[in-house]
Amino acid sequence: MLSHALAQLLNEEIDQGQLGNRLIKSLHIQNNGSIDREVSLKMGAVPESNGSKSHGVNIISYKSRRLGNTSDHSEACLVTDIDADGQDNSPNKSLDEIKKPDPVAIPDDFLCPISLELMRDPVIVATGQTYERSFIQRWIDSGNATCPKTQQKLENFTLTPNYVLRSLITQWCAKHNIEQPTGLTNGKIKKSDGSFRDVSGDIAAIRALVRKLSSRSVEEHRTAAAEIRSLSKRSTDNRILIAESGGIPILVNLLTSEDVLTQENAVTSILNLSIYENNKGLIMLAGAIPSIVQVLRNGSMEARENAAATLFSLSLGDENKIIIGASGAIPALVALLQDGSARGKKDAATALFNLCIYQGNKGRAVRAGIISALLKMLTDPSNCMVDEALTIMSVLASHHEAKVAIVKASTIPVLIDLMRTGLPRNKENAAAILLALCKRDSDNLACISRLGAVIPLTELAKSGTERAKRKATSLLEHLRKLQQL
C-alpha cells in the first residue's frame, strides 16, 4: 500500500519554470529553477511503524525527483551522546562515587534500523517500516529497491514523516534530560556518513548576507535576497545556516516589501528554507503566515505561486493547518486556483488539498467557492487538472456543506460521465465521491439511478482498480436496497 504525506526531499531551486508531464495519480508542482516538485495524492491512511493507521484520512506526499547534487538529499543526522546525570567525578570521590551510571537505554523503536542511532527525522517507507530520513534516502539513492529490514520490494519510494514517533522521541528526550539532535554544533554539521563538515566560513558569509537584508537600501535588499534565494536552493546545510544566522524573521519582514523582485526572492527563499523540517517551526514563530497570505493575494504571479507552495509546505503539521486555515489563506488559494497560471493552479490545488484534510477547513473552502472552481476543472476540455479536482473533491465530499454544494452545482452527471470515460484513477475517485454523496441520501441515490449510473458502476465493479471495485460494489448495493423499498 502506498503511504502518503509530505516528505521534504527537494534538493535544488524550488522556483522552476518548465512544466513537466502530468502523471496520473500525481500533482506536479514546478517552479522557475531546477527542481521538480512531484506531489503524489492518494487516498488512504498512512501506516505507522507499529502497523496501525494514522488518522484514516487522505494525506499528501511530497516526493523529489533527483536532478543533480546528491548531497541535498542527506540531511544532517546528529545524535547526542548520553552522559551521566551530572555527577561530580572529581578525584576526592570514592571509586563507587566516580563511577558513572549506565547510560539511559534508548528504546529500540527510536533507533534507525540502518544506523542504530536515535532518529531525528523518522520517516515511513511503503512497507510500513520507519527509518532515519538521511539513511534510508542514501539506501534508495544507491539503487536499492527493497526495504532494508524486511527485504520486501518497495512499491514506491515515498518517505512519509512519522509524526507520532517523532513526538514520542521528543517526549522521551525531555523526560530523560537528553538533548535532541540538532543540525549545527560548534560551527560543524554532521554528515550522514558520521563525519563532520566545518561550516564556519559559510556561516560568516551567510551572516554578512543576512545583515544586508536589514539594510536601508532597496538595492541591497534585492541583491541579498536573491543571493539567499540561490543559497537556500543548493543544500540542506545552507538552509540550516541561514536559519541559524537569523535570516528567517528578516525574510518575513521583506514579504511586505514594495519592490517586486525583493518580495519574490523573499517568499521563494522562505519556501526553500521550509524544506528543512526544523525551519518550519521557526517560520511559523516568525509570524510569517499573514504576510505570506498577503503575497498570495497581491503579489506577482511568480510570488503568488511560491506563496501557495510555501503554505503547502508549512501545512504539513496539523496545528499549522488550523492556523493557516484561520488566516484567510483559503479564499486566496481558491482565487489562485481560478485565475492563476497553470503552475499557480497546481500549487493552489496542492495546498488546498492538504489544508482540507483538516475538517474545520472544509467549510471554509466551500464558502470560498471551491466547488464551482473544481467543477470548471472537471469540465475543462483540456482535461489538464481532472486528477487534482477529483482528489480534492473526494476529500470534501464527506462534509455536509460540501455535499450540498456539490449536488447543487449539478456535479453528479459529470461524475457519472467520468466513470464511463475517465482514466482508471479518475473513475475510482468519481465512484468514491458518488458513494459519499449517496450514503444515507435516497434522493441522490435516485438521481444517479435516473442518470444511468448502474451500467458504468457495474463495469467498474468488474474491471476497476481495487478501490474502485469496492466503491462501485457498495454503491450498487445501496441502489439495490433503494429499489426494494
CSV table of C-alpha atoms in Angstrom, one decimal:
chain,number,residue,atom,x,y,z
A,1,MET,CA,0.0,0.0,0.0
A,2,LEU,CA,1.2,3.5,-0.8
A,3,SER,CA,1.9,5.8,2.1
A,4,HIS,CA,1.4,9.5,1.5
A,5,ALA,CA,2.4,12.6,3.5
A,6,LEU,CA,4.7,15.4,2.9
A,7,ALA,CA,8.3,14.1,2.7
A,8,GLN,CA,10.6,17.1,2.1
A,9,LEU,CA,13.3,15.9,-0.2
A,10,LEU,CA,13.6,18.9,-2.5
A,11,ASN,CA,17.2,19.5,-3.3
A,12,GLU,CA,17.5,22.3,-5.7
A,13,GLU,CA,15.8,25.6,-6.6
A,14,ILE,CA,12.1,25.5,-5.7
A,15,ASP,CA,11.1,28.1,-8.2
A,16,GLN,CA,11.1,26.3,-11.6
A,17,GLY,CA,9.8,27.4,-14.9
A,18,GLN,CA,9.1,24.4,-17.1
A,19,LEU,CA,6.1,22.2,-16.5
A,20,GLY,CA,6.7,18.5,-16.7
A,21,ASN,CA,4.4,15.9,-17.9
A,22,ARG,CA,1.4,15.4,-15.7
A,23,LEU,CA,1.3,12.0,-14.2
A,24,ILE,CA,-1.8,10.1,-13.3
A,25,LYS,CA,-2.1,10.0,-9.5
A,26,SER,CA,0.2,12.9,-9.1
A,27,LEU,CA,0.2,16.7,-8.9
A,28,HIS,CA,3.3,18.1,-10.5
A,29,ILE,CA,4.2,21.4,-8.9
A,30,GLN,CA,7.1,23.1,-10.6
A,31,ASN,CA,8.8,26.4,-10.2
A,32,ASN,CA,11.3,28.6,-12.0
A,33,GLY,CA,14.6,26.9,-11.4
A,34,SER,CA,15.9,23.4,-11.4
A,35,ILE,CA,13.6,21.4,-9.2
A,36,ASP,CA,10.5,19.5,-9.9
A,37,ARG,CA,8.2,19.0,-7.0
A,38,GLU,CA,6.2,15.9,-7.6
A,39,VAL,CA,3.2,15.8,-5.2
A,40,SER,CA,1.6,12.4,-5.2
A,41,LEU,CA,-2.0,12.4,-4.0
A,42,LYS,CA,-3.5,9.2,-2.8
A,43,MET,CA,-6.5,8.2,-0.8
A,44,GLY,CA,-5.8,6.1,2.3
A,45,ALA,CA,-4.3,6.0,5.7
A,46,VAL,CA,-0.7,6.1,6.5
A,47,PRO,CA,0.6,3.0,8.2
A,48,GLU,CA,2.6,3.8,11.3
A,49,SER,CA,5.6,1.7,12.3
A,50,ASN,CA,3.6,-0.5,14.6
A,51,GLY,CA,1.2,-1.4,11.8
A,52,SER,CA,-1.6,0.9,12.9
A,53,LYS,CA,-3.0,3.6,10.6
A,54,SER,CA,-2.8,7.3,11.3
A,55,HIS,CA,-6.0,9.3,11.3
A,56,GLY,CA,-7.6,7.3,8.5
A,57,VAL,CA,-7.6,10.4,6.3
A,58,ASN,CA,-6.2,11.3,2.9
A,59,ILE,CA,-2.7,12.5,3.3
A,60,ILE,CA,-0.4,14.1,0.7
A,61,SER,CA,3.1,13.2,-0.2
A,62,TYR,CA,5.9,15.4,-1.4
A,63,LYS,CA,8.5,13.4,-3.3
A,64,SER,CA,11.6,14.7,-5.0
A,65,ARG,CA,13.0,13.8,-8.4
A,66,ARG,CA,16.8,13.7,-8.3
A,67,LEU,CA,18.1,16.5,-10.5
A,68,GLY,CA,21.7,16.8,-9.6
A,69,ASN,CA,23.5,17.4,-6.3
A,70,THR,CA,23.1,14.3,-4.2
A,71,SER,CA,24.3,16.0,-1.0
A,72,ASP,CA,21.0,17.8,-0.7
A,73,HIS,CA,19.2,14.5,-0.1
A,74,SER,CA,21.1,13.7,3.0
A,75,GLU,CA,20.1,15.9,5.9
A,76,ALA,CA,22.4,16.1,8.9
A,77,CYS,CA,21.8,13.4,11.5
A,78,LEU,CA,23.3,14.4,14.8
A,79,VAL,CA,22.9,12.1,17.8
A,80,THR,CA,23.9,13.4,21.2
A,81,ASP,CA,25.8,11.1,23.4
A,82,ILE,CA,24.0,10.2,26.6
A,83,ASP,CA,26.1,11.3,29.6
A,84,ALA,CA,25.7,10.5,33.3
A,85,ASP,CA,23.3,12.7,35.1
A,86,GLY,CA,25.7,15.5,36.0
A,87,GLN,CA,27.6,13.6,38.7
A,88,ASP,CA,30.8,15.1,40.2
A,89,ASN,CA,33.7,12.9,39.1
A,90,SER,CA,36.4,14.8,41.0
A,91,PRO,CA,39.4,12.8,42.3
A,92,ASN,CA,38.4,13.1,46.0
A,93,LYS,CA,35.4,10.8,45.4
A,94,SER,CA,35.4,7.1,46.1
A,95,LEU,CA,35.6,4.7,43.2
A,96,ASP,CA,31.9,3.9,43.6
A,97,GLU,CA,31.1,7.6,43.6
A,98,ILE,CA,33.1,8.5,40.5
A,99,LYS,CA,31.7,5.5,38.5
A,100,LYS,CA,29.2,6.8,36.0
A,101,PRO,CA,25.9,5.0,36.0
A,102,ASP,CA,24.9,3.1,32.9
A,103,PRO,CA,23.7,5.3,30.1
A,104,VAL,CA,19.9,5.5,29.6
A,105,ALA,CA,18.8,2.7,27.3
A,106,ILE,CA,17.3,4.1,24.1
A,107,PRO,CA,14.1,2.2,23.2
A,108,ASP,CA,14.7,0.1,20.1
A,109,ASP,CA,11.8,1.7,18.3
A,110,PHE,CA,13.6,5.0,18.5
A,111,LEU,CA,16.7,3.7,16.7
A,112,CYS,CA,17.1,3.7,13.0
A,113,PRO,CA,17.4,0.1,11.8
A,114,ILE,CA,20.2,1.2,9.5
A,115,SER,CA,22.4,3.4,11.6
A,116,LEU,CA,21.2,2.1,15.0
A,117,GLU,CA,21.2,5.8,16.2
A,118,LEU,CA,18.5,7.8,17.8
A,119,MET,CA,16.3,9.1,15.0
A,120,ARG,CA,15.9,12.9,14.4
A,121,ASP,CA,13.7,12.8,11.4
A,122,PRO,CA,11.9,9.4,11.3
A,123,VAL,CA,10.1,8.5,8.0
A,124,ILE,CA,7.9,5.6,6.9
A,125,VAL,CA,8.6,3.7,3.7
A,126,ALA,CA,6.0,1.8,1.7
A,127,THR,CA,6.4,-1.4,3.8
A,128,GLY,CA,5.4,0.5,7.0
A,129,GLN,CA,8.9,0.4,8.5
A,130,THR,CA,10.5,3.5,9.9
A,131,TYR,CA,14.0,4.8,9.3
A,132,GLU,CA,16.0,8.0,9.7
A,133,ARG,CA,15.4,10.0,6.6
A,134,SER,CA,19.0,10.6,5.6
A,135,PHE,CA,20.0,6.9,5.9
A,136,ILE,CA,17.0,5.5,4.0
A,137,GLN,CA,17.4,8.1,1.3
A,138,ARG,CA,21.0,7.1,0.9
A,139,TRP,CA,19.9,3.5,0.6
A,140,ILE,CA,17.4,4.3,-2.1
A,141,ASP,CA,19.8,6.7,-3.9
A,142,SER,CA,22.3,3.8,-4.0
A,143,GLY,CA,19.9,1.9,-6.3
A,144,ASN,CA,18.2,-0.4,-3.7
A,145,ALA,CA,14.5,-1.1,-4.2
A,146,THR,CA,13.8,-3.2,-1.1
A,147,CYS,CA,13.1,-2.4,2.5
A,148,PRO,CA,16.4,-3.0,4.4
A,149,LYS,CA,14.6,-4.5,7.4
A,150,THR,CA,12.0,-6.8,5.7
A,151,GLN,CA,13.7,-7.2,2.3
A,152,GLN,CA,10.3,-6.6,0.7
A,153,LYS,CA,10.2,-4.7,-2.6
A,154,LEU,CA,9.2,-1.1,-2.1
A,155,GLU,CA,6.1,-0.3,-4.2
A,156,ASN,CA,7.2,3.3,-4.2
A,157,PHE,CA,10.0,5.5,-2.8
A,158,THR,CA,7.7,7.9,-0.9
A,159,LEU,CA,9.1,8.8,2.5
A,160,THR,CA,6.3,9.7,4.9
A,161,PRO,CA,7.2,11.7,8.1
A,162,ASN,CA,6.4,9.6,11.2
A,163,TYR,CA,5.0,12.4,13.4
A,164,VAL,CA,3.8,10.1,16.1
A,165,LEU,CA,7.2,8.5,16.6
A,166,ARG,CA,9.0,11.9,16.4
A,167,SER,CA,6.7,13.2,19.1
A,168,LEU,CA,7.4,10.2,21.3
A,169,ILE,CA,11.1,10.6,20.8
A,170,THR,CA,10.8,14.3,21.8
A,171,GLN,CA,8.9,13.4,24.9
A,172,TRP,CA,11.4,10.7,25.8
A,173,CYS,CA,14.3,13.0,25.4
A,174,ALA,CA,12.7,15.7,27.6
A,175,LYS,CA,11.9,13.1,30.3
A,176,HIS,CA,15.5,11.9,30.4
A,177,ASN,CA,17.1,15.3,30.0
A,178,ILE,CA,18.7,14.3,26.8
A,179,GLU,CA,19.5,17.0,24.3
A,180,GLN,CA,17.7,16.3,21.0
A,181,PRO,CA,19.8,16.1,17.8
A,182,THR,CA,20.3,19.5,16.0
A,183,GLY,CA,21.6,20.5,12.7
A,184,LEU,CA,24.6,22.6,13.7
A,185,THR,CA,27.1,22.1,16.5
A,186,ASN,CA,30.1,24.3,17.2
A,187,GLY,CA,30.4,25.5,13.7
A,188,LYS,CA,30.2,22.0,12.3
A,189,ILE,CA,27.5,19.9,10.7
A,190,LYS,CA,27.4,16.2,11.0
A,191,LYS,CA,27.0,14.4,7.6
A,192,SER,CA,25.1,11.2,7.1
A,193,ASP,CA,28.3,9.2,7.0
A,194,GLY,CA,29.1,10.3,10.5
A,195,SER,CA,31.9,12.8,9.6
A,196,PHE,CA,31.7,16.5,10.4
A,197,ARG,CA,32.0,19.4,7.9
A,198,ASP,CA,33.4,22.7,9.1
A,199,VAL,CA,31.0,25.4,8.0
A,200,SER,CA,32.4,28.3,10.0
A,201,GLY,CA,33.4,30.0,6.8
A,202,ASP,CA,30.0,29.6,5.3
A,203,ILE,CA,28.4,30.9,8.5
A,204,ALA,CA,30.4,34.1,8.2
A,205,ALA,CA,29.4,34.7,4.6
A,206,ILE,CA,25.8,34.0,5.3
A,207,ARG,CA,25.7,36.2,8.4
A,208,ALA,CA,27.1,39.0,6.2
A,209,LEU,CA,24.3,38.5,3.7
A,210,VAL,CA,21.7,38.4,6.4
A,211,ARG,CA,22.9,41.8,7.7
A,212,LYS,CA,22.5,43.2,4.2
A,213,LEU,CA,18.9,42.0,4.3
A,214,SER,CA,18.4,44.6,7.0
A,215,SER,CA,20.0,47.4,5.1
A,216,ARG,CA,18.0,50.6,4.3
A,217,SER,CA,19.0,50.3,0.7
A,218,VAL,CA,16.4,48.7,-1.6
A,219,GLU,CA,19.1,47.6,-4.0
A,220,GLU,CA,21.0,45.8,-1.2
A,221,HIS,CA,17.7,44.2,-0.1
A,222,ARG,CA,17.1,42.9,-3.6
A,223,THR,CA,20.7,41.7,-4.1
A,224,ALA,CA,20.9,40.0,-0.7
A,225,ALA,CA,17.5,38.3,-1.0
A,226,ALA,CA,18.5,37.0,-4.5
A,227,GLU,CA,21.7,35.5,-3.0
A,228,ILE,CA,19.9,34.0,-0.1
A,229,ARG,CA,17.4,32.5,-2.5
A,230,SER,CA,20.2,31.0,-4.5
A,231,LEU,CA,22.0,29.6,-1.4
A,232,SER,CA,18.8,28.2,0.0
A,233,LYS,CA,18.1,26.1,-3.1
A,234,ARG,CA,21.5,24.4,-3.1
A,235,SER,CA,21.7,22.3,0.1
A,236,THR,CA,20.3,21.4,3.4
A,237,ASP,CA,23.4,22.8,5.1
A,238,ASN,CA,22.7,26.2,3.7
A,239,ARG,CA,19.1,26.0,4.9
A,240,ILE,CA,20.3,25.3,8.4
A,241,LEU,CA,22.9,28.0,8.3
A,242,ILE,CA,20.6,30.7,7.0
A,243,ALA,CA,18.1,29.9,9.8
A,244,GLU,CA,20.9,29.8,12.4
A,245,SER,CA,22.1,33.2,11.2
A,246,GLY,CA,18.7,34.8,12.0
A,247,GLY,CA,17.6,35.1,8.3
A,248,ILE,CA,14.0,33.9,8.7
A,249,PRO,CA,12.5,36.8,10.6
A,250,ILE,CA,14.2,39.3,8.3
A,251,LEU,CA,12.9,37.5,5.2
A,252,VAL,CA,9.4,37.5,6.7
A,253,ASN,CA,9.7,41.3,7.0
A,254,LEU,CA,10.7,41.6,3.4
A,255,LEU,CA,7.5,39.8,2.3
A,256,THR,CA,5.8,43.2,2.6
A,257,SER,CA,8.4,45.0,0.5
A,258,GLU,CA,7.0,47.2,-2.2
A,259,ASP,CA,9.9,46.1,-4.5
A,260,VAL,CA,8.5,43.2,-6.6
A,261,LEU,CA,11.9,41.4,-7.0
A,262,THR,CA,12.7,41.6,-3.3
A,263,GLN,CA,9.3,40.2,-2.5
A,264,GLU,CA,9.6,37.4,-5.0
A,265,ASN,CA,13.0,36.4,-3.7
A,266,ALA,CA,11.9,36.6,-0.1
A,267,VAL,CA,8.9,34.3,-0.5
A,268,THR,CA,10.9,31.9,-2.6
A,269,SER,CA,13.7,31.8,0.0
A,270,ILE,CA,11.2,31.0,2.7
A,271,LEU,CA,9.8,28.3,0.6
A,272,ASN,CA,13.3,26.8,0.1
A,273,LEU,CA,14.1,27.1,3.8
A,274,SER,CA,10.8,25.4,4.8
A,275,ILE,CA,12.1,22.2,3.1
A,276,TYR,CA,14.3,21.6,6.2
A,277,GLU,CA,11.9,20.3,8.9
A,278,ASN,CA,13.2,22.3,11.8
A,279,ASN,CA,12.8,25.6,9.9
A,280,LYS,CA,9.0,25.1,9.6
A,281,GLY,CA,8.6,25.9,13.3
A,282,LEU,CA,10.9,28.9,13.0
A,283,ILE,CA,8.9,30.3,10.1
A,284,MET,CA,5.7,29.9,12.0
A,285,LEU,CA,7.2,31.5,15.1
A,286,ALA,CA,8.3,34.5,13.0
A,287,GLY,CA,4.6,35.1,12.2
A,288,ALA,CA,5.0,34.5,8.5
A,289,ILE,CA,1.5,33.4,7.6
A,290,PRO,CA,-0.3,36.8,7.4
A,291,SER,CA,2.4,38.2,5.2
A,292,ILE,CA,2.5,35.0,3.0
A,293,VAL,CA,-1.3,35.3,2.6
A,294,GLN,CA,-0.8,39.0,1.6
A,295,VAL,CA,1.7,37.9,-1.1
A,296,LEU,CA,-0.7,35.3,-2.2
A,297,ARG,CA,-3.4,37.9,-2.7
A,298,ASN,CA,-1.5,40.8,-4.1
A,299,GLY,CA,1.9,39.7,-5.3
A,300,SER,CA,3.2,39.0,-8.8
A,301,MET,CA,2.1,35.7,-10.3
A,302,GLU,CA,5.5,34.1,-9.5
A,303,ALA,CA,5.3,35.4,-5.9
A,304,ARG,CA,1.7,34.1,-5.6
A,305,GLU,CA,2.7,30.7,-6.9
A,306,ASN,CA,5.5,30.3,-4.5
A,307,ALA,CA,3.4,31.7,-1.6
A,308,ALA,CA,0.9,28.9,-2.3
A,309,ALA,CA,3.7,26.3,-2.4
A,310,THR,CA,5.0,27.7,0.9
A,311,LEU,CA,1.6,27.3,2.5
A,312,PHE,CA,1.5,23.8,1.3
A,313,SER,CA,4.9,23.0,2.8
A,314,LEU,CA,4.1,24.7,6.1
A,315,SER,CA,0.7,23.0,6.3
A,316,LEU,CA,2.4,19.7,7.0
A,317,GLY,CA,1.8,19.9,10.7
A,318,ASP,CA,-1.8,19.5,11.8
A,319,GLU,CA,-1.6,22.6,14.1
A,320,ASN,CA,-0.3,24.6,11.1
A,321,LYS,CA,-3.3,23.5,9.0
A,322,ILE,CA,-5.5,25.1,11.7
A,323,ILE,CA,-3.5,28.4,11.8
A,324,ILE,CA,-3.3,28.7,8.0
A,325,GLY,CA,-7.0,27.9,7.6
A,326,ALA,CA,-7.9,30.6,10.0
A,327,SER,CA,-5.6,33.2,8.4
A,328,GLY,CA,-7.7,33.8,5.3
A,329,ALA,CA,-5.4,31.8,3.1
A,330,ILE,CA,-8.2,29.5,1.7
A,331,PRO,CA,-10.1,32.2,-0.2
A,332,ALA,CA,-6.8,33.4,-1.7
A,333,LEU,CA,-5.8,29.9,-2.7
A,334,VAL,CA,-9.2,29.4,-4.3
A,335,ALA,CA,-8.7,32.6,-6.2
A,336,LEU,CA,-5.4,31.4,-7.5
A,337,LEU,CA,-7.0,28.1,-8.4
A,338,GLN,CA,-9.4,30.0,-10.6
A,339,ASP,CA,-7.3,32.7,-12.2
A,340,GLY,CA,-3.7,31.6,-11.7
A,341,SER,CA,-1.2,30.4,-14.3
A,342,ALA,CA,-1.0,26.6,-15.0
A,343,ARG,CA,1.7,26.3,-12.4
A,344,GLY,CA,-0.1,28.5,-9.9
A,345,LYS,CA,-3.3,26.5,-10.2
A,346,LYS,CA,-1.4,23.3,-9.4
A,347,ASP,CA,0.3,24.9,-6.4
A,348,ALA,CA,-3.1,26.2,-5.1
A,349,ALA,CA,-4.7,22.8,-5.7
A,350,THR,CA,-2.0,21.0,-3.7
A,351,ALA,CA,-2.2,23.5,-0.8
A,352,LEU,CA,-6.0,23.3,-0.7
A,353,PHE,CA,-5.9,19.5,-0.7
A,354,ASN,CA,-3.5,19.4,2.3
A,355,LEU,CA,-5.4,22.1,4.2
A,356,CYS,CA,-8.8,20.4,3.6
A,357,ILE,CA,-7.5,17.3,5.4
A,358,TYR,CA,-8.4,19.2,8.5
A,359,GLN,CA,-12.2,19.1,8.9
A,360,GLY,CA,-12.5,22.7,10.0
A,361,ASN,CA,-11.1,23.9,6.7
A,362,LYS,CA,-13.6,22.1,4.5
A,363,GLY,CA,-16.4,24.5,5.2
A,364,ARG,CA,-14.1,27.5,4.6
A,365,ALA,CA,-13.1,26.1,1.2
A,366,VAL,CA,-16.8,25.5,0.3
A,367,ARG,CA,-17.7,29.1,1.3
A,368,ALA,CA,-14.8,30.4,-0.7
A,369,GLY,CA,-16.3,28.9,-3.9
A,370,ILE,CA,-14.0,25.9,-4.3
A,371,ILE,CA,-16.8,23.6,-5.7
A,372,SER,CA,-17.5,25.8,-8.7
A,373,ALA,CA,-13.8,26.0,-9.3
A,374,LEU,CA,-13.4,22.3,-9.2
A,375,LEU,CA,-16.4,21.7,-11.5
A,376,LYS,CA,-14.8,24.0,-14.0
A,377,MET,CA,-11.6,22.0,-13.8
A,378,LEU,CA,-13.6,18.8,-14.3
A,379,THR,CA,-15.4,20.1,-17.5
A,380,ASP,CA,-12.3,21.9,-19.0
A,381,PRO,CA,-11.8,20.4,-22.5
A,382,SER,CA,-8.1,20.3,-21.9
A,383,ASN,CA,-8.6,17.8,-19.0
A,384,CYS,CA,-5.3,19.1,-17.6
A,385,MET,CA,-6.4,19.2,-13.9
A,386,VAL,CA,-9.1,16.5,-13.7
A,387,ASP,CA,-7.0,14.4,-11.3
A,388,GLU,CA,-6.4,17.2,-9.0
A,389,ALA,CA,-10.1,18.3,-9.0
A,390,LEU,CA,-11.4,14.8,-8.2
A,391,THR,CA,-8.8,14.3,-5.5
A,392,ILE,CA,-9.8,17.5,-3.7
A,393,MET,CA,-13.5,16.8,-4.2
A,394,SER,CA,-13.1,13.3,-2.7
A,395,VAL,CA,-11.7,14.9,0.4
A,396,LEU,CA,-14.5,17.4,0.7
A,397,ALA,CA,-17.4,15.0,-0.2
A,398,SER,CA,-17.9,13.7,3.3
A,399,HIS,CA,-18.5,17.2,4.7
A,400,HIS,CA,-22.2,18.1,4.8
A,401,GLU,CA,-21.8,21.6,3.5
A,402,ALA,CA,-19.6,20.4,0.7
A,403,LYS,CA,-22.0,17.6,-0.2
A,404,VAL,CA,-24.9,20.1,-0.6
A,405,ALA,CA,-22.7,22.4,-2.7
A,406,ILE,CA,-21.5,19.5,-5.0
A,407,VAL,CA,-25.1,18.4,-5.7
A,408,LYS,CA,-26.4,21.9,-6.1
A,409,ALA,CA,-23.6,22.6,-8.7
A,410,SER,CA,-25.0,19.7,-10.9
A,411,THR,CA,-21.8,17.8,-10.5
A,412,ILE,CA,-23.4,14.3,-10.4
A,413,PRO,CA,-23.9,14.0,-14.2
A,414,VAL,CA,-20.2,15.0,-14.7
A,415,LEU,CA,-19.0,12.3,-12.2
A,416,ILE,CA,-21.1,9.6,-13.9
A,417,ASP,CA,-19.7,10.6,-17.3
A,418,LEU,CA,-16.2,10.4,-15.8
A,419,MET,CA,-16.9,6.8,-14.6
A,420,ARG,CA,-17.7,6.0,-18.2
A,421,THR,CA,-14.8,7.8,-20.0
A,422,GLY,CA,-12.2,8.7,-17.5
A,423,LEU,CA,-8.8,7.2,-16.7
A,424,PRO,CA,-8.8,4.4,-14.1
A,425,ARG,CA,-7.8,6.8,-11.3
A,426,ASN,CA,-10.5,9.2,-12.3
A,427,LYS,CA,-13.1,6.5,-12.4
A,428,GLU,CA,-12.1,5.4,-8.9
A,429,ASN,CA,-12.3,8.9,-7.4
A,430,ALA,CA,-15.6,9.7,-9.2
A,431,ALA,CA,-17.1,6.5,-7.7
A,432,ALA,CA,-15.8,7.4,-4.3
A,433,ILE,CA,-17.3,10.9,-4.5
A,434,LEU,CA,-20.7,9.5,-5.6
A,435,LEU,CA,-20.7,7.0,-2.8
A,436,ALA,CA,-20.0,9.8,-0.3
A,437,LEU,CA,-22.9,11.8,-1.8
A,438,CYS,CA,-25.3,8.9,-1.7
A,439,LYS,CA,-24.7,7.5,1.7
A,440,ARG,CA,-27.9,8.0,3.8
A,441,ASP,CA,-29.3,10.1,1.0
A,442,SER,CA,-32.1,8.4,-1.0
A,443,ASP,CA,-32.6,11.5,-3.2
A,444,ASN,CA,-29.1,11.4,-4.5
A,445,LEU,CA,-29.3,7.6,-5.0
A,446,ALA,CA,-32.4,8.0,-7.0
A,447,CYS,CA,-30.7,10.8,-9.0
A,448,ILE,CA,-27.7,8.6,-10.0
A,449,SER,CA,-30.1,5.8,-10.9
A,450,ARG,CA,-32.1,8.0,-13.2
A,451,LEU,CA,-28.9,9.3,-14.9
A,452,GLY,CA,-27.8,5.8,-15.8
A,453,ALA,CA,-25.1,5.2,-13.3
A,454,VAL,CA,-25.8,1.4,-13.0
A,455,ILE,CA,-24.0,0.4,-16.2
A,456,PRO,CA,-20.7,2.2,-15.5
A,457,LEU,CA,-20.8,1.1,-11.9
A,458,THR,CA,-21.3,-2.5,-12.9
A,459,GLU,CA,-18.4,-2.3,-15.3
A,460,LEU,CA,-16.3,-0.6,-12.6
A,461,ALA,CA,-17.1,-3.3,-10.1
A,462,LYS,CA,-15.8,-5.9,-12.5
A,463,SER,CA,-12.7,-4.3,-14.0
A,464,GLY,CA,-11.8,-1.2,-12.0
A,465,THR,CA,-9.0,-0.7,-9.5
A,466,GLU,CA,-9.4,-2.5,-6.2
A,467,ARG,CA,-10.6,0.7,-4.5
A,468,ALA,CA,-12.9,1.4,-7.5
A,469,LYS,CA,-14.4,-2.1,-7.2
A,470,ARG,CA,-15.1,-1.6,-3.5
A,471,LYS,CA,-16.8,1.8,-4.1
A,472,ALA,CA,-18.8,0.6,-7.1
A,473,THR,CA,-20.0,-2.5,-5.4
A,474,SER,CA,-21.1,-0.6,-2.3
A,475,LEU,CA,-23.0,1.9,-4.5
A,476,LEU,CA,-24.7,-0.9,-6.4
A,477,GLU,CA,-25.8,-2.4,-3.1
A,478,HIS,CA,-27.3,0.9,-2.0
A,479,LEU,CA,-29.1,1.1,-5.3
A,480,ARG,CA,-30.4,-2.4,-4.9
A,481,LYS,CA,-31.8,-1.7,-1.5
A,482,LEU,CA,-33.4,1.5,-2.8
A,483,GLN,CA,-35.3,-0.5,-5.4
A,484,GLN,CA,-36.6,-2.9,-2.8
A,485,LEU,CA,-38.2,-0.1,-0.8
